[in-house]
PDB file of C-alpha atoms in Angstrom:
ATOM      1  CA  MET A  16     142.690 247.618 -29.329  1.00 70.00           C
ATOM      2  CA  LYS A  17     140.948 247.991 -32.717  1.00 74.00           C
ATOM      3  CA  TYR A  18     137.149 247.659 -31.552  1.00 81.00           C
ATOM      4  CA  PHE A  19     137.844 249.393 -28.459  1.00 80.00           C
ATOM      5  CA  LEU A  20     140.340 252.532 -28.859  1.00 78.00           C
ATOM      6  CA  GLY A  21     139.670 252.460 -32.807  1.00 84.00           C
ATOM      7  CA  ARG A  22     143.723 252.366 -32.962  1.00 84.00           C
ATOM      8  CA  GLU A  23     144.772 248.871 -34.906  1.00 86.00           C
ATOM      9  CA  ASP A  24     148.017 250.404 -35.229  1.00 87.00           C
ATOM     10  CA  LEU A  25     148.723 250.112 -31.270  1.00 85.00           C
ATOM     11  CA  ILE A  26     148.333 246.179 -31.436  1.00 87.00           C
ATOM     12  CA  THR A  27     151.846 245.148 -32.308  1.00 88.00           C
ATOM     13  CA  SER A  28     153.262 247.734 -29.421  1.00 88.00           C
ATOM     14  CA  PHE A  29     150.501 246.669 -27.010  1.00 86.00           C
ATOM     15  CA  LEU A  30     151.130 243.122 -27.163  1.00 88.00           C
ATOM     16  CA  THR A  31     154.940 243.852 -27.592  1.00 91.00           C
ATOM     17  CA  LEU A  32     154.580 246.001 -23.879  1.00 90.00           C
ATOM     18  CA  GLY A  33     152.473 242.976 -22.549  1.00 88.00           C
ATOM     19  CA  ALA A  34     155.377 240.512 -23.551  1.00 91.00           C
ATOM     20  CA  ILE A  35     158.149 242.608 -21.783  1.00 91.00           C
ATOM     21  CA  ALA A  36     156.326 243.434 -18.667  1.00 87.00           C
ATOM     22  CA  SER A  37     155.742 239.620 -17.958  1.00 86.00           C
ATOM     23  CA  MET A  38     159.519 238.973 -18.491  1.00 85.00           C
ATOM     24  CA  ILE A  39     160.360 241.854 -15.742  1.00 83.00           C
ATOM     25  CA  GLY A  40     157.576 240.218 -13.563  1.00 78.00           C
ATOM     26  CA  CYS A  41     158.952 236.586 -13.789  1.00 77.00           C
ATOM     27  CA  ALA A  42     162.677 238.266 -13.435  1.00 75.00           C
ATOM     28  CA  VAL A  43     162.192 240.134  -9.790  1.00 74.00           C
ATOM     29  CA  ALA A  44     159.060 237.850  -8.590  1.00 70.00           C
ATOM     30  CA  GLN A  45     161.728 235.800  -6.806  1.00 67.00           C
ATOM     31  CA  PRO A  46     163.919 237.735  -4.981  1.00 64.00           C
ATOM     32  CA  ILE A  47     160.874 239.661  -3.491  1.00 63.00           C
ATOM     33  CA  ILE A  48     160.473 238.539   0.029  1.00 62.00           C
ATOM     34  CA  LEU A  49     156.746 238.319  -0.657  1.00 62.00           C
ATOM     35  CA  ALA A  50     157.211 235.488  -3.143  1.00 64.00           C
ATOM     36  CA  LYS A  51     158.139 233.407  -0.221  1.00 72.00           C
ATOM     37  CA  ARG A  52     155.244 234.117   1.501  1.00 75.00           C
ATOM     38  CA  VAL A  53     152.304 234.231  -0.652  1.00 77.00           C
ATOM     39  CA  CYS A  54     151.472 231.054  -2.727  1.00 83.00           C
ATOM     40  CA  LYS A  55     152.480 231.814  -6.402  1.00 80.00           C
ATOM     41  CA  ILE A  56     149.756 230.048  -7.925  1.00 86.00           C
ATOM     42  CA  LYS A  57     146.824 232.121  -5.717  1.00 85.00           C
ATOM     43  CA  ALA A  58     149.206 235.359  -6.494  1.00 81.00           C
ATOM     44  CA  TYR A  59     148.974 234.903 -10.374  1.00 83.00           C
ATOM     45  CA  ILE A  60     145.187 234.146 -10.380  1.00 86.00           C
ATOM     46  CA  ALA A  61     144.873 237.402  -8.383  1.00 85.00           C
ATOM     47  CA  LEU A  62     146.566 239.078 -10.535  1.00 81.00           C
ATOM     48  CA  GLN A  63     145.352 238.137 -13.972  1.00 88.00           C
ATOM     49  CA  ILE A  64     141.566 238.706 -12.316  1.00 88.00           C
ATOM     50  CA  ILE A  65     142.409 242.082 -11.576  1.00 84.00           C
ATOM     51  CA  ALA A  66     144.559 243.011 -15.227  1.00 82.00           C
ATOM     52  CA  ALA A  67     141.094 241.696 -16.363  1.00 82.00           C
ATOM     53  CA  THR A  68     139.100 243.761 -14.563  1.00 83.00           C
ATOM     54  CA  ARG A  69     140.729 246.931 -15.383  1.00 72.00           C
ATOM     55  CA  CYS A  70     140.166 246.667 -19.089  1.00 57.00           C
TER      56      CYS A  70
END
């Protein structure tokens, strides 16, 4: 945030929202039908790659 956006004040918000989104994702991952059809490890790796390339 500091170097790319020049907004050092947003670091806390960015990290907090990321942690909250992760908790919500973990909470809803199990009930979703896709969780039973897709390998969770491969899905996690793929989603992390997608998230990294979006930055």
